[in-house]
Amino acid sequence: TILRDGRDQFKMGSPGAYGEHMAGSKQHFIPQLLQRGFEASKSGKHSQVWVFRKGQAAYKSSTEGVAAQRHFYSEPSPDEEALDNIITQYEKDVLTPAVDGLRNAPLGRVEPEVAASVVSHLSIRAAFLRGSLSEIAKNLLECMSQALASTESARAYIGIDSVARESMLDKTIDENLAVDAAMMPEVARHRLGRMVKFRFREHFSADFENMADLFGKYTEVIAGVMPGAIENGHIRLLEKELVPQKRTERLRSLHWKLVQAPESSHVILPDCLALASVHADFSQLIPYTISDDDALTTVLMPVSSTRLLVGSRADVVIDWETLNSALAQSSLDFFISSLNDEKVTELAKQIGLTVSNHSQKLVEEDVFDAPAPYAERRV
């Protein structure tokens, strides 16, 4: 029940439950308790891990300074409702015993409730979510700016001259008329739509010329407020649910088990924490946070440098030779490792590839495909 309910469970606790766990300035979006499973060495009582960032030399650091940011969740406060206080208490009472259990339990079957809650909570609280959304939104804005850079590209993007009914203009007109003229017969709505499109096409060049500067200014405004909006949205999401119920329910439908890496292998920890695939053979793995919940069939999350938590709908075989490559590619900014050798150094060059490809795919296939007859010209 505690694993499932998350924040609400702690709200019902005693008034003084948060005093000794008050939020500090540096707040970990990947908990130290998870990082310690990838320990490279110790310095006194402190665990140290290797941190790999794309374009930078690897460095060893105490887990106290890794995957942490000032006021990432909330300002320091004695208020028990402060988000970082609630997360810290959740870590102490729920997450730590759960992760320790996964590291020390016998290999094999894991309770779906525990696995689903751990994966759901850890992946949703990480900085990866904010970073990947920002990356995707930035790419969309850049493509929008290019699409509206000239009258010709804007006409192609909006589909003004397209004879296809799938153009953005046709869809927009149809959707609006379906609401605003719902009482009209369908034939009449279709005729009205053709008239609206004709008038829009007739005046577009002059209207676009007058509004071109406005498009640029709006794009700049959106780009300026976007990081803050994503951060605030992430915080509100966590304030509502530390363990998102819908995602957790879907994860619980999988069969979960603990798998040991071969003796000669080790596993890295990506900053997205968990990966997912719509394929039963674990091919085409992407960060779980940006995956399609309804279609996924396999999920995995490293819980230590030698153990994987795996959820699937059928028996799967893990390709240990390529696993770390998938984990590195799915990282956005960095990954953590217990080893620093030539192979791991090469993996660091792949950081960010999956999010970049996913963002490009959204742009090309879902948003900015130009309708006929301008598709060839735009390509």
Short mmCIF file of C-alpha atoms in Angstrom, two decimals:
data_model
loop_
_atom_site.label_atom_id
_atom_site.label_comp_id
_atom_site.label_asym_id
_atom_site.label_seq_id
_atom_site.Cartn_x
_atom_site.Cartn_y
_atom_site.Cartn_z
CA THR A 1 0.00 0.00 0.00
CA ILE A 2 2.81 2.42 0.84
CA LEU A 3 4.62 1.63 -2.39
CA ARG A 4 1.48 2.31 -4.38
CA ASP A 5 0.16 5.38 -2.58
CA GLY A 6 3.44 7.27 -2.21
CA ARG A 7 2.84 10.87 -1.20
CA ASP A 8 -0.68 10.44 0.18
CA GLN A 9 0.48 7.75 2.58
CA PHE A 10 2.95 10.17 4.18
CA LYS A 11 0.42 12.97 4.41
CA MET A 12 -1.42 10.88 6.96
CA GLY A 13 1.70 10.48 9.14
CA SER A 14 2.48 12.23 12.41
CA PRO A 15 2.98 16.03 12.28
CA GLY A 16 6.63 15.81 13.32
CA ALA A 17 7.62 13.06 10.94
CA TYR A 18 9.61 15.37 8.64
CA GLY A 19 11.74 17.33 11.08
CA GLU A 20 14.96 15.32 10.80
CA HIS A 21 14.53 14.88 7.04
CA MET A 22 14.06 18.52 6.06
CA ALA A 23 14.96 19.29 2.45
CA GLY A 24 18.48 20.57 1.89
CA SER A 25 19.76 22.78 -0.90
CA LYS A 26 21.35 19.95 -2.92
CA GLN A 27 18.64 17.48 -3.88
CA HIS A 28 19.29 14.16 -5.64
CA PHE A 29 17.15 13.30 -8.64
CA ILE A 30 18.89 9.90 -8.74
CA PRO A 31 19.02 8.78 -5.10
CA GLN A 32 22.38 7.92 -3.56
CA LEU A 33 20.91 4.59 -2.45
CA LEU A 34 20.60 3.59 -6.13
CA GLN A 35 24.00 5.00 -7.12
CA ARG A 36 25.75 2.94 -4.43
CA GLY A 37 24.93 -0.21 -6.35
CA PHE A 38 27.43 1.01 -8.96
CA GLU A 39 30.22 1.78 -6.50
CA ALA A 40 33.74 1.98 -7.92
CA SER A 41 35.52 2.62 -4.62
CA LYS A 42 35.08 4.09 -1.17
CA SER A 43 36.49 7.21 0.43
CA GLY A 44 35.93 6.77 4.13
CA LYS A 45 32.23 6.08 4.49
CA HIS A 46 31.37 7.61 1.13
CA SER A 47 30.77 5.61 -2.04
CA GLN A 48 32.40 6.83 -5.23
CA VAL A 49 31.26 6.18 -8.80
CA TRP A 50 32.60 6.94 -12.24
CA VAL A 51 30.61 9.59 -14.12
CA PHE A 52 30.69 9.70 -17.92
CA ARG A 53 29.43 12.74 -19.84
CA LYS A 54 29.55 13.11 -23.58
CA GLY A 55 32.52 15.18 -24.70
CA GLN A 56 34.11 15.19 -21.25
CA ALA A 57 36.73 13.09 -19.52
CA ALA A 58 35.32 10.60 -17.03
CA TYR A 59 35.70 11.54 -13.39
CA LYS A 60 35.24 9.76 -10.09
CA SER A 61 32.99 11.41 -7.56
CA SER A 62 31.27 10.76 -4.28
CA THR A 63 27.60 9.95 -4.75
CA GLU A 64 26.85 13.05 -2.66
CA GLY A 65 27.75 15.22 -5.62
CA VAL A 66 26.35 13.13 -8.48
CA ALA A 67 22.86 13.53 -9.99
CA ALA A 68 22.01 16.38 -7.63
CA GLN A 69 20.92 19.97 -8.15
CA ARG A 70 20.17 22.90 -5.88
CA HIS A 71 16.48 23.11 -5.05
CA PHE A 72 15.60 20.60 -7.78
CA TYR A 73 12.28 19.74 -6.10
CA SER A 74 11.65 22.54 -3.61
CA GLU A 75 13.23 25.26 -1.49
CA PRO A 76 14.59 24.14 1.90
CA SER A 77 11.69 24.23 4.34
CA PRO A 78 10.60 22.67 7.65
CA ASP A 79 7.11 22.35 6.17
CA GLU A 80 6.15 18.70 5.89
CA GLU A 81 4.37 19.54 2.62
CA ALA A 82 7.64 20.61 0.92
CA LEU A 83 8.15 18.21 -1.96
CA ASP A 84 11.74 17.26 -1.15
CA ASN A 85 10.76 16.50 2.46
CA ILE A 86 8.10 14.10 1.22
CA ILE A 87 10.49 12.46 -1.27
CA THR A 88 13.20 12.14 1.40
CA GLN A 89 10.77 10.47 3.79
CA TYR A 90 9.56 8.17 1.02
CA GLU A 91 13.15 7.16 0.32
CA LYS A 92 13.78 6.40 3.99
CA ASP A 93 10.62 4.44 4.72
CA VAL A 94 9.84 2.79 1.38
CA LEU A 95 12.39 3.10 -1.40
CA THR A 96 15.52 2.12 0.52
CA PRO A 97 14.07 -1.18 1.82
CA ALA A 98 12.66 -1.95 -1.64
CA VAL A 99 15.93 -1.31 -3.52
CA ASP A 100 17.99 -3.14 -0.88
CA GLY A 101 15.59 -6.05 -1.22
CA LEU A 102 16.02 -6.15 -4.98
CA ARG A 103 19.80 -6.22 -4.63
CA ASN A 104 19.86 -8.99 -2.04
CA ALA A 105 16.84 -11.11 -2.93
CA PRO A 106 17.31 -14.48 -4.65
CA LEU A 107 17.41 -14.30 -8.42
CA GLY A 108 14.16 -15.00 -10.18
CA ARG A 109 10.60 -13.83 -9.66
CA VAL A 110 9.85 -10.42 -8.11
CA GLU A 111 6.51 -9.19 -6.83
CA PRO A 112 4.99 -7.01 -9.60
CA GLU A 113 3.79 -4.44 -7.02
CA VAL A 114 7.32 -3.79 -5.77
CA ALA A 115 8.98 -3.76 -9.20
CA ALA A 116 6.32 -1.54 -10.79
CA SER A 117 6.37 1.02 -7.98
CA VAL A 118 10.16 1.28 -7.87
CA VAL A 119 10.50 1.70 -11.65
CA SER A 120 7.58 4.14 -11.86
CA HIS A 121 8.80 6.36 -9.02
CA LEU A 122 12.49 6.48 -9.91
CA SER A 123 11.97 7.15 -13.61
CA ILE A 124 9.37 9.89 -13.11
CA ARG A 125 11.42 11.88 -10.56
CA ALA A 126 14.68 12.01 -12.54
CA ALA A 127 16.04 15.10 -14.27
CA PHE A 128 15.94 13.09 -17.49
CA LEU A 129 12.22 13.82 -17.78
CA ARG A 130 12.73 17.58 -17.76
CA GLY A 131 15.77 17.38 -20.01
CA SER A 132 14.24 15.13 -22.64
CA LEU A 133 11.03 17.19 -22.82
CA SER A 134 13.12 20.35 -23.21
CA GLU A 135 15.18 18.72 -25.96
CA ILE A 136 12.07 17.62 -27.86
CA ALA A 137 10.31 20.96 -27.42
CA LYS A 138 13.41 22.85 -28.56
CA ASN A 139 13.60 20.72 -31.70
CA LEU A 140 9.92 21.27 -32.44
CA LEU A 141 10.31 25.05 -32.05
CA GLU A 142 13.32 25.10 -34.36
CA CYS A 143 11.41 23.17 -37.02
CA MET A 144 8.39 25.43 -36.56
CA SER A 145 10.61 28.47 -37.09
CA GLN A 146 11.99 26.93 -40.28
CA ALA A 147 8.51 26.05 -41.51
CA LEU A 148 7.35 29.64 -40.99
CA ALA A 149 10.52 31.22 -42.36
CA SER A 150 9.01 32.00 -45.76
CA THR A 151 5.64 32.18 -47.46
CA GLU A 152 6.37 29.08 -49.55
CA SER A 153 7.47 26.87 -46.64
CA ALA A 154 4.53 28.08 -44.54
CA ARG A 155 2.07 27.26 -47.34
CA ALA A 156 3.54 23.77 -47.57
CA TYR A 157 3.51 23.26 -43.80
CA ILE A 158 -0.08 24.39 -43.36
CA GLY A 159 -1.21 22.61 -46.51
CA ILE A 160 -2.93 25.54 -48.17
CA ASP A 161 -2.40 24.23 -51.70
CA SER A 162 -2.83 20.57 -50.89
CA VAL A 163 -5.69 18.63 -52.41
CA ALA A 164 -5.42 16.01 -49.66
CA ARG A 165 -7.84 16.04 -46.74
CA GLU A 166 -5.01 15.26 -44.33
CA SER A 167 -3.42 18.72 -44.42
CA MET A 168 -3.14 20.73 -41.24
CA LEU A 169 -5.48 23.39 -42.63
CA ASP A 170 -8.19 20.89 -43.56
CA LYS A 171 -7.98 19.14 -40.21
CA THR A 172 -8.16 22.43 -38.31
CA ILE A 173 -11.15 23.66 -40.31
CA ASP A 174 -12.98 20.33 -39.96
CA GLU A 175 -12.36 20.13 -36.21
CA ASN A 176 -13.58 23.68 -35.60
CA LEU A 177 -16.66 23.33 -37.77
CA ALA A 178 -17.53 20.04 -36.07
CA VAL A 179 -17.87 22.03 -32.83
CA ASP A 180 -19.04 25.46 -33.97
CA ALA A 181 -21.42 24.22 -36.69
CA ALA A 182 -22.42 20.90 -35.18
CA MET A 183 -26.12 21.48 -36.04
CA MET A 184 -25.40 21.86 -39.75
CA PRO A 185 -25.69 18.82 -42.06
CA GLU A 186 -22.36 17.25 -42.95
CA VAL A 187 -22.67 18.27 -46.61
CA ALA A 188 -23.22 21.90 -45.61
CA ARG A 189 -20.24 21.80 -43.22
CA HIS A 190 -18.08 20.42 -46.03
CA ARG A 191 -19.10 23.24 -48.37
CA LEU A 192 -18.51 25.84 -45.69
CA GLY A 193 -15.09 24.35 -45.05
CA ARG A 194 -14.20 24.66 -48.74
CA MET A 195 -15.26 28.31 -48.69
CA VAL A 196 -13.15 29.02 -45.59
CA LYS A 197 -10.13 27.32 -47.15
CA PHE A 198 -10.58 29.28 -50.39
CA ARG A 199 -10.72 32.61 -48.56
CA PHE A 200 -7.74 31.64 -46.39
CA ARG A 201 -5.69 30.70 -49.46
CA GLU A 202 -6.70 33.89 -51.29
CA HIS A 203 -5.43 36.21 -48.54
CA PHE A 204 -2.63 34.09 -47.13
CA SER A 205 0.36 35.76 -48.79
CA ALA A 206 -0.62 39.25 -47.65
CA ASP A 207 -1.61 38.08 -44.17
CA PHE A 208 1.57 36.06 -43.73
CA GLU A 209 3.76 39.00 -44.74
CA ASN A 210 2.07 41.15 -42.11
CA MET A 211 2.40 38.49 -39.41
CA ALA A 212 5.88 37.13 -40.18
CA ASP A 213 7.57 39.23 -37.48
CA LEU A 214 4.90 38.22 -35.00
CA PHE A 215 5.66 34.53 -35.53
CA GLY A 216 9.32 35.14 -34.72
CA LYS A 217 8.49 37.07 -31.56
CA TYR A 218 6.07 34.41 -30.34
CA THR A 219 8.67 31.70 -30.95
CA GLU A 220 11.20 33.64 -28.87
CA VAL A 221 8.67 34.09 -26.07
CA ILE A 222 7.78 30.40 -26.04
CA ALA A 223 11.46 29.41 -26.03
CA GLY A 224 12.04 31.72 -23.07
CA VAL A 225 9.23 30.42 -20.88
CA MET A 226 9.49 26.77 -21.91
CA PRO A 227 12.19 25.61 -19.41
CA GLY A 228 10.31 27.11 -16.47
CA ALA A 229 7.01 25.69 -17.65
CA ILE A 230 8.48 22.18 -17.96
CA GLU A 231 10.09 22.43 -14.51
CA ASN A 232 6.86 23.63 -12.90
CA GLY A 233 4.87 20.92 -14.66
CA HIS A 234 7.28 18.26 -13.41
CA ILE A 235 7.01 19.52 -9.83
CA ARG A 236 3.21 19.60 -9.99
CA LEU A 237 3.20 16.05 -11.35
CA LEU A 238 5.30 14.83 -8.41
CA GLU A 239 3.22 16.78 -5.92
CA LYS A 240 0.19 14.94 -7.20
CA GLU A 241 1.73 11.45 -7.34
CA LEU A 242 5.15 10.15 -6.34
CA VAL A 243 4.16 6.85 -7.91
CA PRO A 244 2.00 7.54 -11.01
CA GLN A 245 -0.98 5.23 -10.69
CA LYS A 246 -1.73 4.59 -14.37
CA ARG A 247 1.86 3.81 -15.30
CA THR A 248 2.25 1.61 -12.25
CA GLU A 249 -0.87 -0.38 -13.12
CA ARG A 250 0.47 -1.11 -16.59
CA LEU A 251 3.85 -2.12 -15.20
CA ARG A 252 2.20 -4.47 -12.73
CA SER A 253 0.77 -6.44 -15.64
CA LEU A 254 4.29 -7.57 -16.61
CA HIS A 255 6.12 -10.61 -15.25
CA TRP A 256 9.09 -9.38 -13.21
CA LYS A 257 12.35 -11.07 -12.30
CA LEU A 258 15.91 -10.35 -11.17
CA VAL A 259 18.66 -11.33 -13.59
CA GLN A 260 22.38 -11.61 -12.83
CA ALA A 261 24.94 -10.31 -15.31
CA PRO A 262 27.54 -12.83 -16.53
CA GLU A 263 30.73 -12.94 -14.49
CA SER A 264 32.72 -11.07 -17.12
CA SER A 265 30.08 -8.34 -17.59
CA HIS A 266 28.97 -5.26 -15.71
CA VAL A 267 26.02 -2.91 -16.19
CA ILE A 268 26.02 0.89 -16.29
CA LEU A 269 23.28 3.14 -14.87
CA PRO A 270 21.77 5.58 -17.41
CA ASP A 271 20.34 8.91 -16.26
CA CYS A 272 16.92 7.79 -17.53
CA LEU A 273 17.21 4.77 -15.14
CA ALA A 274 14.78 2.44 -16.96
CA LEU A 275 14.44 1.36 -20.59
CA ALA A 276 11.49 -0.13 -22.46
CA SER A 277 10.67 -1.74 -25.79
CA VAL A 278 7.58 -2.71 -27.74
CA HIS A 279 9.49 -5.79 -28.95
CA ALA A 280 9.65 -9.00 -26.96
CA ASP A 281 13.32 -9.52 -27.85
CA PHE A 282 14.44 -6.26 -26.16
CA SER A 283 15.36 -4.73 -29.51
CA GLN A 284 14.99 -0.97 -30.09
CA LEU A 285 15.16 -0.06 -26.42
CA ILE A 286 14.30 3.54 -25.54
CA PRO A 287 14.00 5.40 -22.21
CA TYR A 288 10.94 4.15 -20.37
CA THR A 289 9.81 7.72 -19.59
CA ILE A 290 9.21 8.52 -23.26
CA SER A 291 7.88 5.10 -24.27
CA ASP A 292 4.30 4.23 -25.19
CA ASP A 293 2.78 2.57 -22.12
CA ASP A 294 0.02 0.89 -24.08
CA ALA A 295 2.39 -0.86 -26.48
CA LEU A 296 5.42 -1.79 -24.37
CA THR A 297 6.15 -5.46 -23.77
CA THR A 298 9.51 -5.31 -21.98
CA VAL A 299 11.07 -3.03 -19.34
CA LEU A 300 14.43 -3.19 -17.62
CA MET A 301 16.23 -1.20 -14.93
CA PRO A 302 19.73 -1.82 -13.55
CA VAL A 303 19.64 -2.03 -9.74
CA SER A 304 23.39 -2.66 -9.43
CA SER A 305 26.42 -3.16 -11.65
CA THR A 306 25.64 -6.90 -11.68
CA ARG A 307 21.84 -7.08 -11.47
CA LEU A 308 18.94 -6.17 -13.73
CA LEU A 309 15.27 -5.85 -12.84
CA VAL A 310 13.39 -7.12 -15.89
CA GLY A 311 9.67 -6.99 -16.68
CA SER A 312 8.21 -8.74 -19.72
CA ARG A 313 5.14 -10.44 -21.12
CA ALA A 314 7.10 -13.49 -22.28
CA ASP A 315 10.46 -15.11 -21.69
CA VAL A 316 13.29 -12.91 -22.98
CA VAL A 317 16.98 -13.40 -23.63
CA ILE A 318 19.23 -10.46 -22.81
CA ASP A 319 22.09 -9.66 -25.16
CA TRP A 320 24.71 -8.65 -22.60
CA GLU A 321 27.14 -7.69 -25.37
CA THR A 322 24.93 -4.83 -26.57
CA LEU A 323 23.03 -3.94 -23.39
CA ASN A 324 25.43 -1.25 -22.18
CA SER A 325 25.34 0.36 -25.61
CA ALA A 326 21.55 0.67 -25.39
CA LEU A 327 21.84 2.06 -21.84
CA ALA A 328 24.42 4.65 -22.92
CA GLN A 329 22.43 5.73 -25.98
CA SER A 330 19.30 6.16 -23.87
CA SER A 331 21.12 8.47 -21.45
CA LEU A 332 20.54 12.15 -22.09
CA ASP A 333 23.46 13.81 -20.28
CA PHE A 334 25.47 11.16 -18.44
CA PHE A 335 25.68 7.64 -17.09
CA ILE A 336 27.25 6.12 -13.98
CA SER A 337 29.63 3.16 -13.98
CA SER A 338 31.57 1.05 -11.50
CA LEU A 339 34.38 0.70 -14.06
CA ASN A 340 36.43 3.07 -16.16
CA ASP A 341 38.00 1.30 -19.10
CA GLU A 342 38.30 1.68 -22.86
CA LYS A 343 34.94 0.06 -23.58
CA VAL A 344 33.06 2.33 -21.21
CA THR A 345 34.87 5.39 -22.55
CA GLU A 346 33.70 4.49 -26.05
CA LEU A 347 30.13 4.13 -24.76
CA ALA A 348 30.16 7.74 -23.62
CA LYS A 349 30.28 8.85 -27.27
CA GLN A 350 26.78 7.40 -27.72
CA ILE A 351 25.12 9.47 -24.99
CA GLY A 352 22.04 11.33 -26.23
CA LEU A 353 21.52 9.40 -29.47
CA THR A 354 18.16 7.85 -28.57
CA VAL A 355 16.51 11.08 -27.42
CA SER A 356 17.88 12.92 -30.44
CA ASN A 357 16.55 10.26 -32.83
CA HIS A 358 13.21 10.12 -31.02
CA SER A 359 12.84 13.89 -31.22
CA GLN A 360 13.69 13.89 -34.92
CA LYS A 361 11.19 11.13 -35.54
CA LEU A 362 8.43 13.15 -33.86
CA VAL A 363 9.27 16.11 -36.05
CA GLU A 364 9.49 14.24 -39.33
CA GLU A 365 6.69 11.71 -38.98
CA ASP A 366 4.12 13.17 -36.60
CA VAL A 367 4.22 16.93 -36.90
CA PHE A 368 6.02 18.45 -39.84
CA ASP A 369 5.33 16.13 -42.74
CA ALA A 370 4.26 18.36 -45.58
CA PRO A 371 1.12 17.21 -47.40
CA ALA A 372 1.16 16.60 -51.15
CA PRO A 373 2.03 18.19 -53.49
CA TYR A 374 4.87 19.88 -51.56
CA ALA A 375 6.43 16.84 -49.87
CA GLU A 376 9.24 16.39 -52.42
CA ARG A 377 10.10 20.06 -52.51
CA ARG A 378 10.34 20.28 -48.71
CA VAL A 379 12.52 17.19 -48.44
#
